Short mmCIF file of C-alpha atoms and ligand atoms in Angstrom, two decimals:
data_model
loop_
_atom_site.label_atom_id
_atom_site.label_comp_id
_atom_site.label_asym_id
_atom_site.label_seq_id
_atom_site.Cartn_x
_atom_site.Cartn_y
_atom_site.Cartn_z
CA MET A 1 91.06 70.05 87.65
CA LYS A 2 93.25 67.99 85.26
CA LYS A 3 96.82 69.28 84.43
CA CYS A 4 98.19 69.23 80.99
CA ALA A 5 101.83 70.09 80.01
CA ILE A 6 102.51 71.19 76.50
CA ILE A 7 106.15 71.21 75.79
CA GLY A 8 107.37 73.80 73.37
CA ALA A 9 105.81 77.39 72.47
CA GLY A 10 106.29 77.11 68.72
CA ILE A 11 103.20 77.21 66.49
CA THR A 12 102.38 73.51 67.35
CA GLY A 13 102.63 74.04 70.91
CA LEU A 14 100.71 77.27 71.02
CA SER A 15 97.86 75.96 68.78
CA ALA A 16 97.70 72.88 70.74
CA ALA A 17 96.90 74.86 73.87
CA TYR A 18 94.42 76.94 71.95
CA TYR A 19 92.45 73.99 70.85
CA LEU A 20 92.60 72.15 74.12
CA GLU A 21 91.38 75.09 76.11
CA GLN A 22 88.61 75.58 73.62
CA GLU A 23 87.58 71.95 73.52
CA SER A 24 87.89 71.40 77.32
CA PRO A 25 88.16 74.63 79.59
CA ASP A 26 88.57 72.60 82.66
CA PHE A 27 92.04 71.65 81.92
CA GLU A 28 94.74 73.45 83.73
CA ILE A 29 97.32 74.08 80.90
CA ASP A 30 101.06 74.84 81.18
CA ILE A 31 103.17 75.56 78.08
CA ILE A 32 106.70 74.84 78.86
CA GLU A 33 109.23 76.74 76.71
CA ALA A 34 113.00 76.61 77.02
CA SER A 35 113.44 80.14 75.50
CA GLY A 36 112.47 83.46 76.78
CA VAL A 37 109.93 84.03 73.80
CA PRO A 38 107.06 82.18 72.07
CA GLY A 39 107.14 81.11 68.25
CA GLY A 40 110.14 78.74 67.92
CA LYS A 41 111.29 79.06 64.29
CA ILE A 42 108.99 81.90 63.64
CA LYS A 43 110.91 85.28 64.08
CA THR A 44 110.17 88.58 62.43
CA TYR A 45 112.46 91.61 62.36
CA ARG A 46 110.39 94.78 62.59
CA LYS A 47 112.39 98.13 62.45
CA ASP A 48 112.68 101.24 60.22
CA GLY A 49 109.70 100.28 58.13
CA TYR A 50 111.09 96.67 57.44
CA THR A 51 108.84 93.59 58.40
CA ILE A 52 111.34 90.75 57.50
CA GLU A 53 110.80 87.06 58.29
CA LEU A 54 113.91 85.53 59.58
CA GLY A 55 112.59 81.95 59.53
CA PRO A 56 109.37 80.84 57.69
CA GLU A 57 108.11 83.44 55.36
CA SER A 58 104.45 82.85 54.77
CA TYR A 59 101.86 80.03 54.61
CA LEU A 60 99.81 78.42 51.83
CA GLY A 61 96.46 79.99 51.83
CA ARG A 62 94.61 77.09 50.54
CA LYS A 63 95.24 75.37 53.85
CA LYS A 64 92.56 77.08 55.62
CA ILE A 65 93.21 76.25 59.20
CA MET A 66 95.74 79.08 59.91
CA THR A 67 93.48 81.61 58.19
CA GLU A 68 90.59 80.27 60.37
CA LEU A 69 92.82 80.52 63.58
CA ALA A 70 93.74 84.02 62.62
CA ALA A 71 90.19 85.08 62.20
CA ASP A 72 89.30 83.40 65.64
CA ILE A 73 91.99 85.44 67.46
CA GLY A 74 90.87 88.70 65.66
CA MET A 75 93.63 88.94 63.00
CA LYS A 76 91.52 88.57 59.91
CA ASP A 77 91.91 92.18 58.89
CA GLU A 78 95.78 91.88 59.32
CA LEU A 79 96.12 89.06 56.74
CA VAL A 80 98.02 90.21 53.39
CA VAL A 81 98.40 88.19 50.33
CA ASN A 82 101.50 87.91 48.27
CA ASN A 83 101.83 89.86 44.93
CA THR A 84 101.97 87.61 42.03
CA GLY A 85 104.85 87.66 39.63
CA GLN A 86 106.96 85.48 37.52
CA SER A 87 109.26 83.08 39.36
CA TYR A 88 112.57 81.70 37.93
CA ILE A 89 114.91 78.71 38.15
CA TYR A 90 118.69 79.24 38.03
CA ALA A 91 120.12 76.54 36.00
CA LYS A 92 122.90 76.20 33.54
CA ASN A 93 124.22 79.70 34.80
CA LYS A 94 121.16 81.63 33.74
CA LEU A 95 117.80 82.54 35.33
CA HIS A 96 115.10 80.99 33.41
CA PRO A 97 111.27 81.81 33.71
CA ILE A 98 109.44 78.82 35.12
CA PRO A 99 107.36 77.68 32.08
CA GLY A 100 103.81 78.86 32.23
CA GLY A 101 101.26 76.23 33.48
CA ALA A 102 104.01 74.17 35.32
CA ILE A 103 102.56 72.99 38.69
CA LEU A 104 105.50 72.19 41.15
CA GLY A 105 107.50 71.71 37.82
CA ILE A 106 105.07 69.30 35.97
CA PRO A 107 104.33 70.83 32.55
CA THR A 108 100.63 71.20 31.84
CA GLU A 109 100.88 73.63 28.92
CA LEU A 110 102.62 72.74 25.60
CA ARG A 111 103.85 75.99 24.32
CA PRO A 112 105.77 77.33 27.32
CA PHE A 113 107.23 73.95 27.91
CA ILE A 114 108.44 73.45 24.25
CA THR A 115 109.93 76.94 24.18
CA THR A 116 111.80 76.86 27.57
CA ARG A 117 115.57 76.73 27.51
CA LEU A 118 115.65 74.91 30.92
CA ILE A 119 115.16 71.41 29.17
CA SER A 120 116.91 70.30 25.92
CA PRO A 121 114.88 68.91 23.06
CA ILE A 122 115.90 65.47 24.03
CA GLY A 123 114.85 66.02 27.63
CA LYS A 124 111.39 67.31 26.33
CA VAL A 125 110.73 64.32 24.17
CA ARG A 126 111.62 62.08 27.41
CA ALA A 127 109.14 64.14 29.51
CA ALA A 128 106.49 63.62 26.80
CA MET A 129 106.95 59.79 27.25
CA ASP A 130 104.83 60.33 30.53
CA TYR A 131 101.87 59.92 28.19
CA ILE A 132 102.76 56.35 27.52
CA ILE A 133 104.63 55.04 30.54
CA LYS A 134 102.44 52.91 32.52
CA PRO A 135 101.71 53.39 36.22
CA LYS A 136 103.86 51.15 38.62
CA PRO A 137 102.72 50.19 42.12
CA MET A 138 104.18 52.18 44.88
CA ASN A 139 105.15 49.47 46.98
CA PRO A 140 105.41 50.40 49.89
CA ASP A 141 106.98 53.93 49.11
CA VAL A 142 109.43 55.45 46.57
CA SER A 143 111.53 58.57 46.58
CA VAL A 144 110.23 61.74 44.91
CA GLY A 145 113.34 61.62 42.69
CA ALA A 146 112.78 57.98 41.51
CA PHE A 147 109.07 58.63 40.96
CA PHE A 148 109.58 61.78 38.60
CA ARG A 149 112.73 60.43 36.89
CA ARG A 150 110.66 57.41 35.76
CA ARG A 151 107.70 59.42 34.67
CA LEU A 152 109.27 62.63 33.15
CA GLY A 153 113.08 61.95 32.80
CA ASN A 154 116.28 63.05 34.60
CA GLU A 155 116.52 66.45 32.95
CA THR A 156 112.81 67.54 33.78
CA LEU A 157 113.39 66.28 37.45
CA GLU A 158 116.79 68.01 37.92
CA ASN A 159 116.13 71.32 36.26
CA LEU A 160 112.40 71.80 36.92
CA ILE A 161 110.85 69.61 39.49
CA GLU A 162 113.87 69.29 42.05
CA PRO A 163 114.45 72.91 42.69
CA LEU A 164 110.89 73.56 43.42
CA MET A 165 109.99 70.41 45.48
CA SER A 166 113.32 69.76 47.43
CA GLY A 167 113.40 73.34 48.80
CA ILE A 168 110.30 73.02 50.65
CA TYR A 169 111.76 70.14 52.70
CA GLY A 170 115.51 71.08 52.48
CA ALA A 171 115.92 67.60 51.21
CA ASP A 172 117.66 65.28 48.91
CA ILE A 173 115.01 64.58 46.16
CA ASP A 174 116.24 60.97 45.74
CA LYS A 175 115.76 60.15 49.57
CA LEU A 176 112.63 62.33 50.04
CA SER A 177 109.51 60.11 50.58
CA LEU A 178 106.74 60.58 47.81
CA LYS A 179 104.14 58.93 50.12
CA SER A 180 104.99 61.43 52.98
CA THR A 181 105.30 64.56 50.89
CA PHE A 182 103.36 64.45 47.67
CA PRO A 183 101.26 61.35 47.59
CA ASP A 184 98.64 63.03 45.37
CA PHE A 185 100.99 62.88 42.49
CA LYS A 186 100.93 59.04 42.77
CA LYS A 187 97.09 59.09 42.85
CA THR A 188 97.03 61.35 39.80
CA GLU A 189 99.17 58.95 37.97
CA GLU A 190 97.11 56.03 38.83
CA ALA A 191 93.83 57.84 37.88
CA TYR A 192 94.92 59.30 34.63
CA GLY A 193 97.78 56.87 33.62
CA SER A 194 99.80 60.06 33.09
CA LEU A 195 100.91 62.82 35.25
CA ILE A 196 100.79 65.45 32.58
CA LYS A 197 97.24 64.46 31.64
CA GLY A 198 96.00 64.34 35.13
CA MET A 199 97.58 67.76 36.00
CA ARG A 200 96.19 69.20 32.89
CA SER A 201 92.72 68.17 33.92
CA SER A 202 92.89 69.50 37.42
CA ARG A 203 94.41 72.77 36.16
CA LYS A 204 91.45 73.25 33.78
CA GLU A 205 89.18 73.23 36.70
CA THR A 206 91.13 76.00 38.64
CA LYS A 207 91.87 78.08 35.59
CA SER A 208 88.90 79.92 35.56
CA ALA A 209 89.35 81.14 39.07
CA PRO A 210 90.80 84.74 39.38
CA LYS A 211 94.61 84.73 39.83
CA GLN A 212 95.61 85.67 43.42
CA GLY A 213 98.59 85.07 45.31
CA GLN A 214 98.65 81.72 47.04
CA PHE A 215 100.53 82.80 50.18
CA ARG A 216 99.35 84.40 53.23
CA GLN A 217 101.23 86.65 55.76
CA PHE A 218 100.43 89.30 58.40
CA LYS A 219 100.95 92.90 57.82
CA ASN A 220 103.11 92.98 60.94
CA GLY A 221 104.73 89.59 60.16
CA LEU A 222 104.16 86.02 61.27
CA GLN A 223 105.53 86.94 64.82
CA SER A 224 102.53 89.29 65.33
CA PHE A 225 100.19 86.03 64.83
CA ILE A 226 102.42 84.27 67.49
CA GLU A 227 102.25 87.18 69.91
CA ARG A 228 98.41 87.42 69.53
CA LEU A 229 97.88 83.88 70.08
CA ALA A 230 100.13 83.65 73.03
CA GLU A 231 98.32 86.78 74.50
CA VAL A 232 94.80 85.03 73.96
CA LEU A 233 96.14 82.00 75.65
CA VAL A 234 97.18 83.96 78.72
CA ASN A 235 93.96 85.84 78.80
CA ARG A 236 92.09 82.45 78.90
CA GLY A 237 94.14 81.16 81.81
CA VAL A 238 97.11 79.27 80.02
CA THR A 239 100.46 79.55 81.74
CA ILE A 240 103.46 79.93 79.62
CA LYS A 241 106.52 79.01 81.49
CA TYR A 242 109.33 80.70 79.69
CA ASN A 243 113.10 79.82 80.21
CA HIS A 244 112.05 76.38 81.43
CA LYS A 245 113.78 73.63 79.66
CA VAL A 246 112.27 70.11 79.89
CA GLU A 247 115.12 67.53 80.75
CA ALA A 248 112.97 64.35 81.11
CA ILE A 249 109.39 63.06 80.88
CA ASN A 250 108.61 59.90 82.88
CA LYS A 251 105.52 57.91 82.97
CA THR A 252 103.93 57.12 86.45
CA ALA A 253 100.89 55.07 87.40
CA GLN A 254 98.84 58.25 87.49
CA GLY A 255 100.34 60.30 84.80
CA TYR A 256 103.63 61.93 83.96
CA GLU A 257 106.49 63.62 85.86
CA VAL A 258 108.11 66.49 83.79
CA THR A 259 111.40 67.46 84.85
CA MET A 260 112.36 71.11 83.94
CA ASN A 261 115.18 73.25 85.13
CA GLY A 262 116.13 70.50 87.76
CA GLU A 263 112.44 70.49 89.31
CA THR A 264 109.96 67.73 88.69
CA HIS A 265 106.16 68.52 88.23
CA PHE A 266 103.30 66.13 87.81
CA TYR A 267 100.72 66.35 84.85
CA ASP A 268 97.89 64.08 83.94
CA SER A 269 98.48 64.64 80.39
CA VAL A 270 101.26 65.77 77.95
CA ILE A 271 101.52 67.16 74.46
CA VAL A 272 105.22 67.14 73.13
CA THR A 273 105.64 69.59 70.39
CA VAL A 274 109.47 70.08 70.31
CA PRO A 275 111.51 68.72 67.31
CA HIS A 276 112.58 65.00 67.30
CA THR A 277 116.15 66.21 67.78
CA VAL A 278 114.97 67.11 71.40
CA PHE A 279 112.44 64.46 72.33
CA LYS A 280 114.60 61.62 70.94
CA ASP A 281 116.29 61.68 74.30
CA TRP A 282 113.05 61.35 76.27
CA PHE A 283 111.60 58.48 74.29
CA LYS A 284 113.65 55.57 72.87
CA ASP A 285 111.53 52.54 73.38
CA GLY A 286 109.75 50.49 70.64
CA PRO A 287 109.55 51.98 67.30
CA LEU A 288 110.27 55.45 68.78
CA ASP A 289 113.94 54.52 68.24
CA TYR A 290 113.33 55.73 64.62
CA PHE A 291 113.97 59.21 65.79
CA GLN A 292 117.56 58.29 66.90
CA THR A 293 118.59 58.12 63.32
CA MET A 294 116.07 60.55 61.50
CA LYS A 295 118.05 63.14 59.81
CA THR A 296 117.72 66.99 59.61
CA THR A 297 119.22 69.62 57.47
CA SER A 298 120.65 72.86 58.84
CA VAL A 299 119.60 76.08 56.99
CA ALA A 300 120.38 79.85 57.22
CA THR A 301 118.39 82.63 55.92
CA VAL A 302 120.41 85.58 54.60
CA VAL A 303 118.66 88.94 54.39
CA MET A 304 120.27 91.82 52.60
CA ALA A 305 118.72 95.34 52.35
CA PHE A 306 119.95 97.77 49.60
CA ASP A 307 118.66 101.05 48.23
CA GLU A 308 116.86 100.24 45.03
CA SER A 309 119.52 102.32 42.94
CA GLN A 310 122.16 99.61 43.97
CA VAL A 311 120.37 96.75 42.41
CA ASN A 312 119.86 96.29 38.74
CA ASN A 313 117.59 93.33 38.33
CA LYS A 314 116.69 92.52 34.64
CA ALA A 315 114.36 89.62 35.61
CA ASN A 316 111.15 90.99 36.69
CA GLY A 317 109.64 88.75 39.30
CA THR A 318 109.38 87.57 42.80
CA GLY A 319 112.14 85.37 43.26
CA PHE A 320 113.93 82.14 42.00
CA VAL A 321 115.14 78.71 43.20
CA ILE A 322 118.26 77.02 42.12
CA ALA A 323 118.84 73.65 40.43
CA ARG A 324 121.11 71.43 42.40
CA ASN A 325 123.43 71.01 39.65
CA SER A 326 124.36 74.71 39.69
CA ASP A 327 127.55 75.82 41.59
CA THR A 328 126.14 77.90 44.21
CA VAL A 329 125.93 78.09 47.95
CA ILE A 330 122.48 79.71 47.96
CA THR A 331 119.46 77.43 47.20
CA ALA A 332 116.86 80.12 46.63
CA CYS A 333 116.16 83.75 46.82
CA THR A 334 113.13 86.00 47.20
CA TRP A 335 112.87 89.51 45.85
CA THR A 336 110.97 90.21 49.03
CA ASP A 337 110.07 93.90 48.39
CA LYS A 338 108.40 92.64 45.20
CA LYS A 339 106.70 89.68 46.61
CA TRP A 340 105.46 91.41 49.79
CA SER A 341 104.30 95.09 49.73
CA HIS A 342 104.56 95.47 53.57
CA ALA A 343 108.12 93.99 53.85
CA ALA A 344 110.21 97.11 52.94
CA PRO A 345 109.95 100.85 52.92
CA LYS A 346 109.56 102.30 49.48
CA GLY A 347 112.87 102.82 47.43
CA LYS A 348 114.45 99.77 49.18
CA THR A 349 115.25 96.32 47.44
CA LEU A 350 115.16 93.55 50.01
CA LEU A 351 116.87 90.25 49.01
CA ARG A 352 116.30 87.04 51.23
CA ALA A 353 118.28 84.00 50.23
CA TYR A 354 118.45 80.46 51.66
CA VAL A 355 121.76 78.69 52.51
CA GLY A 356 122.07 74.97 53.54
CA ARG A 357 121.47 71.75 51.70
CA PRO A 358 121.40 68.31 52.98
CA GLY A 359 124.98 66.98 53.36
CA ASP A 360 126.55 70.30 53.20
CA THR A 361 128.07 72.09 56.23
CA VAL A 362 128.04 75.81 54.93
CA VAL A 363 125.79 76.79 57.97
CA GLN A 364 128.06 75.22 60.49
CA ASP A 365 131.41 76.15 58.86
CA HIS A 366 131.02 79.84 58.44
CA ASP A 367 130.66 82.84 60.36
CA ASP A 368 127.88 85.47 59.52
CA ALA A 369 130.22 87.82 57.45
CA ALA A 370 131.47 84.72 55.51
CA ILE A 371 127.92 83.48 54.81
CA VAL A 372 126.91 87.14 53.63
CA LYS A 373 129.98 87.12 51.27
CA LEU A 374 129.22 83.69 49.89
CA ALA A 375 125.49 84.69 49.30
CA ARG A 376 126.59 87.91 47.81
CA GLN A 377 128.89 86.19 45.29
CA ASP A 378 126.04 84.08 44.08
CA LEU A 379 123.50 86.88 43.92
CA ASP A 380 126.12 88.93 41.72
CA LYS A 381 125.76 86.03 39.13
CA MET A 382 122.00 86.75 38.80
CA MET A 383 121.82 90.42 39.03
CA GLU A 384 124.01 93.61 39.13
CA ILE A 385 124.55 94.70 42.62
CA THR A 386 126.73 97.87 43.47
CA GLY A 387 128.18 98.69 46.97
CA GLU A 388 127.39 97.06 50.34
CA PRO A 389 124.00 96.41 51.66
CA GLU A 390 122.57 98.92 54.27
CA PHE A 391 122.34 95.90 56.60
CA SER A 392 122.25 92.09 56.46
CA ILE A 393 120.91 89.54 58.86
CA VAL A 394 122.01 85.97 58.91
CA THR A 395 119.73 83.48 60.88
CA ARG A 396 120.94 79.98 61.50
CA LEU A 397 118.31 77.27 61.93
CA TYR A 398 120.32 74.28 62.98
CA ASN A 399 118.92 70.82 62.28
CA SER A 400 115.68 72.67 61.50
CA MET A 401 114.39 70.78 58.50
CA PRO A 402 113.41 67.13 59.46
CA GLN A 403 114.00 64.75 56.58
CA TYR A 404 111.16 62.61 55.60
CA GLU A 405 113.19 59.71 53.98
CA VAL A 406 111.30 56.82 52.03
CA GLY A 407 109.13 54.87 54.47
CA HIS A 408 108.83 57.88 56.89
CA ILE A 409 105.04 58.12 57.01
CA ASP A 410 104.53 54.34 57.57
CA LYS A 411 107.03 54.56 60.48
CA ILE A 412 105.17 57.51 61.92
CA HIS A 413 101.72 55.66 61.74
CA THR A 414 103.39 52.81 63.67
CA ILE A 415 104.90 55.16 66.20
CA GLN A 416 101.63 56.91 66.79
CA HIS A 417 99.76 53.52 67.37
CA TYR A 418 102.57 52.60 69.75
CA VAL A 419 102.28 55.91 71.64
CA SER A 420 98.53 55.77 72.05
CA THR A 421 98.78 52.28 73.53
CA HIS A 422 101.87 52.64 75.64
CA TYR A 423 101.66 56.27 76.65
CA PRO A 424 98.05 57.03 77.86
CA ASN A 425 97.06 60.72 77.78
CA LEU A 426 100.37 61.68 76.05
CA VAL A 427 100.74 62.78 72.33
CA ILE A 428 103.98 63.45 70.56
CA THR A 429 103.31 65.82 67.36
CA GLY A 430 105.04 68.55 65.39
CA ALA A 431 106.97 69.04 62.34
CA SER A 432 108.83 65.79 62.63
CA PHE A 433 105.65 63.84 62.07
CA GLU A 434 103.27 64.31 59.33
CA ALA A 435 104.11 67.66 57.69
CA VAL A 436 106.18 70.71 58.13
CA GLY A 437 104.08 73.65 56.87
CA LEU A 438 102.70 76.03 59.43
CA PRO A 439 99.07 75.17 58.69
CA ASP A 440 99.93 71.52 59.00
CA CYS A 441 101.61 72.09 62.27
CA ILE A 442 98.34 73.77 63.36
CA SER A 443 96.16 70.85 62.08
CA GLN A 444 98.42 68.39 63.87
CA ALA A 445 98.17 70.49 67.07
CA GLN A 446 94.42 70.41 66.69
CA LYS A 447 94.35 66.55 66.34
CA ALA A 448 96.70 66.18 69.39
CA ALA A 449 94.61 68.52 71.47
CA LEU A 450 91.18 66.71 70.58
CA LYS A 451 92.79 63.24 71.47
CA ILE A 452 93.80 64.65 74.93
CA ALA A 453 90.51 66.28 75.57
CA HIS A 454 88.48 63.28 74.77
CA ARG A 455 90.47 60.57 76.35
P1 FAD B 501 109.41 74.91 66.56
O1 FAD B 501 109.13 76.11 65.88
O2 FAD B 501 110.80 74.17 66.45
O3 FAD B 501 109.14 75.01 68.26
C1 FAD B 501 109.52 74.16 69.21
C2 FAD B 501 109.72 75.06 70.48
O4 FAD B 501 110.04 74.02 71.33
C3 FAD B 501 110.73 76.13 70.41
O5 FAD B 501 110.14 77.29 70.90
C4 FAD B 501 111.76 75.79 71.24
O6 FAD B 501 112.56 76.75 71.92
C5 FAD B 501 111.07 74.80 72.25
N1 FAD B 501 111.84 73.73 72.93
C6 FAD B 501 112.94 73.05 72.37
N2 FAD B 501 113.52 72.24 73.25
C7 FAD B 501 112.84 72.26 74.40
C8 FAD B 501 112.86 71.85 75.67
N3 FAD B 501 113.92 70.85 75.97
N4 FAD B 501 112.05 72.22 76.64
C9 FAD B 501 111.13 73.18 76.43
N5 FAD B 501 110.97 73.79 75.10
C10 FAD B 501 111.76 73.42 74.25
N6 FAD B 501 106.58 76.50 56.79
C11 FAD B 501 105.66 77.27 56.18
O7 FAD B 501 104.34 76.93 56.22
N7 FAD B 501 105.95 78.36 55.33
C12 FAD B 501 107.38 78.65 55.18
O8 FAD B 501 107.57 79.60 54.59
C13 FAD B 501 108.37 77.90 55.85
N8 FAD B 501 109.57 78.24 55.82
C14 FAD B 501 110.65 77.56 56.51
C15 FAD B 501 111.79 78.08 56.49
C16 FAD B 501 112.83 77.58 57.34
C17 FAD B 501 114.08 78.06 57.33
C18 FAD B 501 112.38 76.43 58.26
C19 FAD B 501 113.48 75.78 59.08
C20 FAD B 501 111.09 76.01 58.22
C21 FAD B 501 110.12 76.64 57.30
N9 FAD B 501 108.70 76.17 57.53
C22 FAD B 501 107.96 76.72 56.72
C23 FAD B 501 108.41 75.08 58.35
C24 FAD B 501 107.97 75.57 59.72
O9 FAD B 501 108.56 76.81 59.97
C25 FAD B 501 108.10 74.57 61.07
O10 FAD B 501 107.72 73.37 60.45
C26 FAD B 501 107.30 75.11 62.11
O11 FAD B 501 107.56 76.41 62.31
C27 FAD B 501 107.64 74.14 63.17
O12 FAD B 501 106.95 74.57 64.31
P2 FAD B 501 106.92 73.90 65.71
O13 FAD B 501 106.04 74.60 66.77
O14 FAD B 501 106.45 72.42 65.43
O15 FAD B 501 108.43 73.64 66.13
#
């Protein structure tokens, strides 16, 4: 039997094991995990009727692979969909409803865009110039900021698009690679000569579909998905070695020597799924040196639970993101009890805010109490809150958001080619590569597993 080591038991590592075992049951699979639990960044707090995500919050339902995997492991009936509601942008010291029809900030309906106070009249005229500005070749890549500034102007970018897009990547929009994150916008520009025209046309096609939440979760939280996946793997003969920290991976004539907790074990194949901040110490040759300088952002989630009588929230909706030009420490907040019916007991208000932007050191510089205080000072600007929370939880995720700067995806393709020619039977994958979303991690894991199975 061939032996495969999968390094890391986050969602990427666990799903890689799932697809490898399914595709080629004669592999002996060891998942090697430094911590004592599976899931990596995924952590759910489940207590006293609360189901609160401390890391990622949900996944995009249109990326079907995660729903399919959930069904495969018997969790179809545990899936839940978010409640839809108005989302807001905090800009110019005020919460503004996101104009109706805006797709990731790109306006597709005239009236809501004309009436929004997020953008000045001059800013709106500038955005309308999108209809006449000619497409420009993207040679070879451009930042998301530069692309949208050119098409729609600085104001629409800064007050509408940036808060929605950069939050997903915890990134500086003027460094974030368009080709690595939102390449479809470039295709739309080229096909229609105008982003607004193109987005309006694709919106017409989906408008007739019934309005349903676009995010998915599990009634017992994302961690329940991880626990079930780990259980299924163990039942199928996969070994998960918890509290085993990989220190080195060395290529030999026959395969790979993986050193963990001071001991070296031989494997025929290896799938590496740890973040690049970890594997950059194991692979430095050729184009892999890119990971020595690839940046990350540290973020923290700040959860506060209140009795609903303590919070007077005039904005009726599911949450808000914050324009970068605002003077706040938090970058976004979800009114979690409104967005997810399963998250809090009746009568409670659950706020979940994010802290941490590229270049700031709030997460590193402050203790939990100080972070809660800073978040609370910001939240007091957006709603009336009296008294202290029943409880608060700060979860720090250091260096957790890999930064896909301009040119990223081309470098990744070069690296993937290099690894496949210089490291037979080894794949490096995960969120530092092609995409960060949970379903994207599963897709990348599936690709890695199929590569190993069919070599
Ligand atoms: P990880 O989860 O980082 O797992 C890597 C594993 O490797 C860990 O278990 C770690 O302990 C282990 N490990 C590390 N070093 C070693 C070693 N030396 N030896 C052995 N094991 C090791 N995506 C969404 O789709 N929706 C969201 O709502 C969302 N929100 C997010 C919010 C935050 C705050 C962050 C940071 C990310 C969010 N993401 C979201 C992105 C998504 O959570 C991540 O991209 C994804 O969880 C990464 O999974 P992974 O398995 O690749 O890596």
